[in-house]
mmCIF file of C-alpha atoms in Angstrom:
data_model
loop_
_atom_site.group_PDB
_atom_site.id
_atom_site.type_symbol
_atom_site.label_atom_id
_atom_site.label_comp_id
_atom_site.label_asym_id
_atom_site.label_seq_id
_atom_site.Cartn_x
_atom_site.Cartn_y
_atom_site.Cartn_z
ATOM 1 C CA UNK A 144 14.916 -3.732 1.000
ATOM 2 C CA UNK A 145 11.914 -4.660 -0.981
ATOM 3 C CA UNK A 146 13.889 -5.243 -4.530
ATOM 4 C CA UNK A 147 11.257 -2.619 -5.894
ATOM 5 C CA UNK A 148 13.543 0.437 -7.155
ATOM 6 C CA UNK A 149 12.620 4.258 -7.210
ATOM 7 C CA UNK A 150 14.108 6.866 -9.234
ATOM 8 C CA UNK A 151 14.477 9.592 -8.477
ATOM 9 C CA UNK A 152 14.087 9.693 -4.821
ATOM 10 C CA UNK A 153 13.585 13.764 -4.582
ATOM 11 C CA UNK A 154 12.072 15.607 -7.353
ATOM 12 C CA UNK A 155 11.690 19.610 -6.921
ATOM 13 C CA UNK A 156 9.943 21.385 -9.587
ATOM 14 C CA UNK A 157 8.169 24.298 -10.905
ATOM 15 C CA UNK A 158 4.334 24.424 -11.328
ATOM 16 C CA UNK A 159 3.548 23.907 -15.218
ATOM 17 C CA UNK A 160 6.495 22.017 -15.850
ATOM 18 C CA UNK A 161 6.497 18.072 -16.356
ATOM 19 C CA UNK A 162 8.583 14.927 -14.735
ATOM 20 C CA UNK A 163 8.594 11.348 -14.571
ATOM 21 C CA UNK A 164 8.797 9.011 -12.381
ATOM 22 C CA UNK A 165 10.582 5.824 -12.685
ATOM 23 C CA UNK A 166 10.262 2.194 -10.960
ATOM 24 C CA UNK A 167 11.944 -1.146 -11.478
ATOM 25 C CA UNK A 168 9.713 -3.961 -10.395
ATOM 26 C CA UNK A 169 11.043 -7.085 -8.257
ATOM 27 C CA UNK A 170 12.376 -9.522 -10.258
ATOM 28 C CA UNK A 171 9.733 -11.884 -11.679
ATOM 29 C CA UNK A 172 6.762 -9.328 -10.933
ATOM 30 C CA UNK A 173 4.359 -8.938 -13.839
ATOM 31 C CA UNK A 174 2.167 -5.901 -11.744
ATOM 32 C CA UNK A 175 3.580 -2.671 -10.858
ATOM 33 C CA UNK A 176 0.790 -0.340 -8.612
ATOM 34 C CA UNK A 177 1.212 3.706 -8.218
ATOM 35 C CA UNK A 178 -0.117 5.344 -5.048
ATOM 36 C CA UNK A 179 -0.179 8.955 -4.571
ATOM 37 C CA UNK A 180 0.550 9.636 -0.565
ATOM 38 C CA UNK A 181 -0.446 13.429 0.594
ATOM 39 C CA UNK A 182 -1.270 14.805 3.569
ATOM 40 C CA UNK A 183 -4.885 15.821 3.002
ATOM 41 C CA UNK A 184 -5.927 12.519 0.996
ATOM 42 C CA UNK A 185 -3.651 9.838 2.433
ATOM 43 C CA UNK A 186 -2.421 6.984 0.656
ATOM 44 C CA UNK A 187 -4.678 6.594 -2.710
ATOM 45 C CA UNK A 188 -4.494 4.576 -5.651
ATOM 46 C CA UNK A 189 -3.633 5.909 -9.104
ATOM 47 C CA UNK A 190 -3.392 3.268 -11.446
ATOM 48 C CA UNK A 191 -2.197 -0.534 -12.145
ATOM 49 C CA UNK A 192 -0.323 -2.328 -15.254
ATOM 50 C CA UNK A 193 -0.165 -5.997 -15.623
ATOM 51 C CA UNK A 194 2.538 -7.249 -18.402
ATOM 52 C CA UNK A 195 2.376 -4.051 -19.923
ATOM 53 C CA UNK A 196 -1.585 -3.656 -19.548
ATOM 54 C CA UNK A 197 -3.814 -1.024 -17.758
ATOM 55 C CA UNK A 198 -5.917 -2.881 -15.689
ATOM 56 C CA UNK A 199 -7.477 -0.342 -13.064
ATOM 57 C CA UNK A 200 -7.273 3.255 -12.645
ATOM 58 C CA UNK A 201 -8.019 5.086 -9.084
ATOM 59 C CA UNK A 202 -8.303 8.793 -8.782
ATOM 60 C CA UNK A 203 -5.791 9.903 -11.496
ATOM 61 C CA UNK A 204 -6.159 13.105 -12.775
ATOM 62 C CA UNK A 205 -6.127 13.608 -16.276
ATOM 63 C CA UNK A 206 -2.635 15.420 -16.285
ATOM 64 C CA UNK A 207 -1.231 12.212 -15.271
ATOM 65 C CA UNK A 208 -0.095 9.391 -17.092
ATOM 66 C CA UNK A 209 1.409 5.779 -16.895
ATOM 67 C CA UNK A 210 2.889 2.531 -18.629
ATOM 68 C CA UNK A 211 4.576 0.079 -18.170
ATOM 69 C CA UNK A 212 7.315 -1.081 -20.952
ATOM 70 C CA UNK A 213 8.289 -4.807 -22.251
ATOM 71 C CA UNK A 214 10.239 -4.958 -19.193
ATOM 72 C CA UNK A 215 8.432 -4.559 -16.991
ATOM 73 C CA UNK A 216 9.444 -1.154 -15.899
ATOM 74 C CA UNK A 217 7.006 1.374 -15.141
ATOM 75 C CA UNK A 218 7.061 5.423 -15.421
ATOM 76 C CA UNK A 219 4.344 7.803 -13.754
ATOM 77 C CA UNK A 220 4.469 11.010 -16.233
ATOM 78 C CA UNK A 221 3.049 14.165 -14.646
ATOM 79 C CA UNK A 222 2.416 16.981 -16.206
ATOM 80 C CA UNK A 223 1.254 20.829 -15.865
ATOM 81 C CA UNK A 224 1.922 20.418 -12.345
ATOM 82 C CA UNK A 225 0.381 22.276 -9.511
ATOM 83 C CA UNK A 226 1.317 23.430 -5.865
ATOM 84 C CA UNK A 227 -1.255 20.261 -5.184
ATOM 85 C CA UNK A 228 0.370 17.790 -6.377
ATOM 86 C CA UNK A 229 3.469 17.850 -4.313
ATOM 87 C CA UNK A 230 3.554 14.360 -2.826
ATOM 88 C CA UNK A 231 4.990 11.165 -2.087
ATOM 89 C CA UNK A 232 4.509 9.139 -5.055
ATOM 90 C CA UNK A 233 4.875 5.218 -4.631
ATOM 91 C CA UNK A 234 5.290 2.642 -6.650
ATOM 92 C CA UNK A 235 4.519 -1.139 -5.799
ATOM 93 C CA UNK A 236 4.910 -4.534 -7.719
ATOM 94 C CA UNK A 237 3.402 -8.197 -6.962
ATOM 95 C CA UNK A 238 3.961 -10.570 -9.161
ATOM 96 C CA UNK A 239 0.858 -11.414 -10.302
ATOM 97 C CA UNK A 240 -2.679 -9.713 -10.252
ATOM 98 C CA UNK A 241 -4.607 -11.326 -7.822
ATOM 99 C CA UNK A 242 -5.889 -10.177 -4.405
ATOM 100 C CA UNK A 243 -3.714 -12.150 -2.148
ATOM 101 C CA UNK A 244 -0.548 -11.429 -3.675
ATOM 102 C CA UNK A 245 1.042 -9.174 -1.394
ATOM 103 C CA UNK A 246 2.411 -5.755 -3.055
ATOM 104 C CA UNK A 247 5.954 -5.193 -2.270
ATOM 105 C CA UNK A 248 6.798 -1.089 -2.109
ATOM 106 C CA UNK A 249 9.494 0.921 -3.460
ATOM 107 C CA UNK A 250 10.857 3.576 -1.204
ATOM 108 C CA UNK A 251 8.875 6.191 -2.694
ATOM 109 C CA UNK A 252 9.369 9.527 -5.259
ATOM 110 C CA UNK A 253 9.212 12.793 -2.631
ATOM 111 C CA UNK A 254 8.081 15.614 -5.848
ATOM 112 C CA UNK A 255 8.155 18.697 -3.996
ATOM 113 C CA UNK A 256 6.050 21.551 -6.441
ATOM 114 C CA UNK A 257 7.180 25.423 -5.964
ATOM 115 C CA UNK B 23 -14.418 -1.404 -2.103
ATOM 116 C CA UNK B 24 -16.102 -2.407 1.472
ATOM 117 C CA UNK B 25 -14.916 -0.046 4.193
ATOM 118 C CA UNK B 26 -12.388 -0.570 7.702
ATOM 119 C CA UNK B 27 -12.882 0.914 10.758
ATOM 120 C CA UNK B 28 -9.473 1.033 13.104
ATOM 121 C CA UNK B 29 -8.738 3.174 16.173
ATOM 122 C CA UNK B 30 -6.685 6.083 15.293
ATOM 123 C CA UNK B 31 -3.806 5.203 17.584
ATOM 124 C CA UNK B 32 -2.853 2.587 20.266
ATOM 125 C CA UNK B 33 -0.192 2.021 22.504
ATOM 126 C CA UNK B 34 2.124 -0.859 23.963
ATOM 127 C CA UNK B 35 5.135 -1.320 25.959
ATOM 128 C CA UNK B 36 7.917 -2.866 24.501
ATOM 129 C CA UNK B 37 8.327 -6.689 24.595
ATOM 130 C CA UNK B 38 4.220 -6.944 25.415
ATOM 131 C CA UNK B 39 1.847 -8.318 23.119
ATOM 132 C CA UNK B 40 -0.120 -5.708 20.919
ATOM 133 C CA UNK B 41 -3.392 -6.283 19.764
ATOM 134 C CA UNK B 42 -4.538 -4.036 16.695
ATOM 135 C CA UNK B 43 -8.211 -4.361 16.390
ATOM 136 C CA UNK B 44 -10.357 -3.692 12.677
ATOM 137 C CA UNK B 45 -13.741 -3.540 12.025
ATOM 138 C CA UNK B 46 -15.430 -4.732 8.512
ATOM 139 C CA UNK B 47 -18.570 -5.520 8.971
ATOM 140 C CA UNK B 48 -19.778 -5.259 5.303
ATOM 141 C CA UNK B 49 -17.166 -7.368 3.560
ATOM 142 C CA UNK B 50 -18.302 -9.439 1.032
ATOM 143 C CA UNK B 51 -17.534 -13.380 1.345
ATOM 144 C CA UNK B 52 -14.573 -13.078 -1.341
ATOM 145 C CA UNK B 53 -13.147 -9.892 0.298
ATOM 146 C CA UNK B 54 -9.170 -11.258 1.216
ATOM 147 C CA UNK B 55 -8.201 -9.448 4.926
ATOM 148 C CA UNK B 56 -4.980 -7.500 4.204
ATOM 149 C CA UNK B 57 -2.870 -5.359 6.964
ATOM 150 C CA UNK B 58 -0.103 -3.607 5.952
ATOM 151 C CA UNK B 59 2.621 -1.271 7.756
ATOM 152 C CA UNK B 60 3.922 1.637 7.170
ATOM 153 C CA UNK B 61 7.019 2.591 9.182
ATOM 154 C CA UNK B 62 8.501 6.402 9.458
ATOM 155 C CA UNK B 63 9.894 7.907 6.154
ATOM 156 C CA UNK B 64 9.303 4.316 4.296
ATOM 157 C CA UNK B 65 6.817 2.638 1.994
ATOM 158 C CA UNK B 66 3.800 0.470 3.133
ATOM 159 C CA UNK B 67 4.922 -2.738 4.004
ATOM 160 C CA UNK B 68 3.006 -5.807 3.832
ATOM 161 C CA UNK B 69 2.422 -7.760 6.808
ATOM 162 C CA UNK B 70 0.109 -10.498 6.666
ATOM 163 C CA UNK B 71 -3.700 -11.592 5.178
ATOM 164 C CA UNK B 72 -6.109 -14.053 4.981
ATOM 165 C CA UNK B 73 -9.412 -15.445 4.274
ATOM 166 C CA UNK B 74 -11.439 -17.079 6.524
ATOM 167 C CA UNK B 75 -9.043 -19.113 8.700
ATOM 168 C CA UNK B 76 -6.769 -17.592 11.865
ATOM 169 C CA UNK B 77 -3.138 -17.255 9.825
ATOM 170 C CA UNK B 78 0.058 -16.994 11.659
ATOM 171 C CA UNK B 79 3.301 -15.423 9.629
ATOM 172 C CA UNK B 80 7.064 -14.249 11.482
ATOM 173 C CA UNK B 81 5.894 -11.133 11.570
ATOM 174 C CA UNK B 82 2.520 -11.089 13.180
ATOM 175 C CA UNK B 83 -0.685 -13.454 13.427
ATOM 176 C CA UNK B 84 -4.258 -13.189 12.288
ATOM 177 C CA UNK B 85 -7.411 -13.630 13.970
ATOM 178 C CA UNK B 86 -10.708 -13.282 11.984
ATOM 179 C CA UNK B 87 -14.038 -13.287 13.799
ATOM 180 C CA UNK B 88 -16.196 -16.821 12.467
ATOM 181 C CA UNK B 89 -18.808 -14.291 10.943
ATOM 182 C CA UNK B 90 -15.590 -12.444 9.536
ATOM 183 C CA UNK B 91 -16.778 -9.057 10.563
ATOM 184 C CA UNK B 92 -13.981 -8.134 12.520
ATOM 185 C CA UNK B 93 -10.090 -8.852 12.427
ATOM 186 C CA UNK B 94 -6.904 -8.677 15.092
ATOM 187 C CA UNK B 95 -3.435 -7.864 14.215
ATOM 188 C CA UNK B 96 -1.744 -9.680 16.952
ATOM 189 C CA UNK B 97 2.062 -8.827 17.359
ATOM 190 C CA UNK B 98 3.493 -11.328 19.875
ATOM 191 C CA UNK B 99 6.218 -9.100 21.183
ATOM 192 C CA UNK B 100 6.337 -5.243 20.155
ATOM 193 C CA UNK B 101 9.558 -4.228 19.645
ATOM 194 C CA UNK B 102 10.245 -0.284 19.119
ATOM 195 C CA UNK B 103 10.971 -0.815 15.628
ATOM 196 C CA UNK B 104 7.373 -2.177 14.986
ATOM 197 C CA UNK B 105 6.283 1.860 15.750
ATOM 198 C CA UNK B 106 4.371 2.588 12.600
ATOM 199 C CA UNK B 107 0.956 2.887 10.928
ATOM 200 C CA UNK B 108 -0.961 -0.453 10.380
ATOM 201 C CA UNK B 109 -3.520 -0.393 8.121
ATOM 202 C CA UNK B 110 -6.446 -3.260 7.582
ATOM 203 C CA UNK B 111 -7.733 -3.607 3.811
ATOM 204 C CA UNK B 112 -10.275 -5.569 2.229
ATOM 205 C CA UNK B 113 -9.351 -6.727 -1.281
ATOM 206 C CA UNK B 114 -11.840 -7.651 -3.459
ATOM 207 C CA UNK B 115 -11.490 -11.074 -5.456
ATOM 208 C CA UNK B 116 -10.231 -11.760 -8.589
ATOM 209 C CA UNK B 117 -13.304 -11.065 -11.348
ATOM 210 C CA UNK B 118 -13.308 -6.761 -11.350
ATOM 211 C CA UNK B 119 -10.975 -4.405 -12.567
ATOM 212 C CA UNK B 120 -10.452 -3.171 -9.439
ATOM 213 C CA UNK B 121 -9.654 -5.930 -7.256
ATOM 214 C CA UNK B 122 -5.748 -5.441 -7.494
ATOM 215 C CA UNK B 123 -5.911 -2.537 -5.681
ATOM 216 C CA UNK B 124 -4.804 -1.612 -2.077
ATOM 217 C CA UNK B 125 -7.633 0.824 -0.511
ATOM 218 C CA UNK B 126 -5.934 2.566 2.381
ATOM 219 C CA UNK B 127 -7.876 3.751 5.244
ATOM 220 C CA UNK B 128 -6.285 6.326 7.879
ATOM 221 C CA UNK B 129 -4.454 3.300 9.469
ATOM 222 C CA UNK B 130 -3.640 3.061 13.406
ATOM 223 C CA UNK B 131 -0.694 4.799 14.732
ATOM 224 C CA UNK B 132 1.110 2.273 16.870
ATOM 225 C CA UNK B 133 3.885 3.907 19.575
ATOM 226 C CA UNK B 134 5.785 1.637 21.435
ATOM 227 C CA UNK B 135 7.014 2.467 24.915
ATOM 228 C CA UNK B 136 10.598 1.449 25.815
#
């Protein structure tokens, strides 16, 4: 167990509709990460939030959305979905910003798009 | 982000010593050495980095080439629960807005033989 929290953990859906995706950080973790994990594209970056700041986007579309709130959660909105988007969604927190603080990862978001 | 090279599978028998090769040959001289795991139906996991130096950890040790182009994943005694996908990331340094991020390649499939 990682102490990074997921919810929901299935998601099924219609195509044009919206969800969102919630994660609890570890305790004491100021950086949550979201990663997008499909079976064309892999695992890919989407975007990163220190103390309630965006400090990096990846290849997030425009339909999708993020922040992180005072504490410290984070939610991933998506919106007018597509077939395309069904994924694994994760969501990982370190508790700082630096690159040699390991990311610890929830177990994931499985959105499933009919 | 510089680029990884890793075979696209390997295998061991259980309780042998597994060597996971990765190739970087255009990392920068800030670029941090990160391998994470990625076991069946679960989140990446991380597993161990490092800098310039050889770095040893409970789950696995680290051996980086002197001209750091190159990096081992050694795991002392593959057990079948260490079947998974191990991928090697460079991280860039603290200074970009990018450098938080994990860049995931295709990874290695490890399968461990009973």
């Amino acid at each position: 167990d990682s102490g990074v929290t997921q919810t929901p953990k299935h998601l099924i859906t219609a195509t044009g509709q919206r969800v969102t995706l919630r994660c609890s950080p570890r305790s004491g973790d100021l950086s949550v990460y979201w990663y997008q994990q499909s079976l064309d594209q892999g695992l890919q970056f989407l975007i990163h939030y220190y103390n309630g700041e965006e400090r990096a986007k990846g290849n997030i579309l425009e339909r999708f959305s993020a922040q992180q709130f005072p504490d410290l959660h984070s939610e991933l909105n998506l919106s007018s979905l597509e077939l395309g988007d069904s994924a694994l969604y994760f969501c990982a927190s370190s508790v700082g910003r630096d690159s040699y603080n390991e990311q610890f990862f929830g177990p994931g978001t499985r959105l499933t798009v009919l | 982000d510089a680029k990884t090279t890793q075979p696209n599978s390997m295998e061991s028998n259980e309780e042998e010593p597994v060597h996971l090769p990765c190739n970087h040959s255009t990392i920068s001289g800030t670029d941090y050495i990160h391998w994470y795991r990625q076991l069946p139906s679960q989140g990446p996991e991380y597993v161990i980095h490092g800098l310039t130096s050889n770095v040893n950890n409970r789950m696995a040790s680290l051996a980086i080439a002197e001209d750091r182009k190159s990096s081992t994943l050694i795991l002392h005694r593959a057990t079948l629960r260490d079947a998974a996908v191990y991928y090697c990331i460079l991280r860039a340094n603290a200074g970009g807005t990018s450098y938080g991020k994990l860049t995931f390649g295709q990874g290695t499939i490890l399968t461990v033989h009973p």
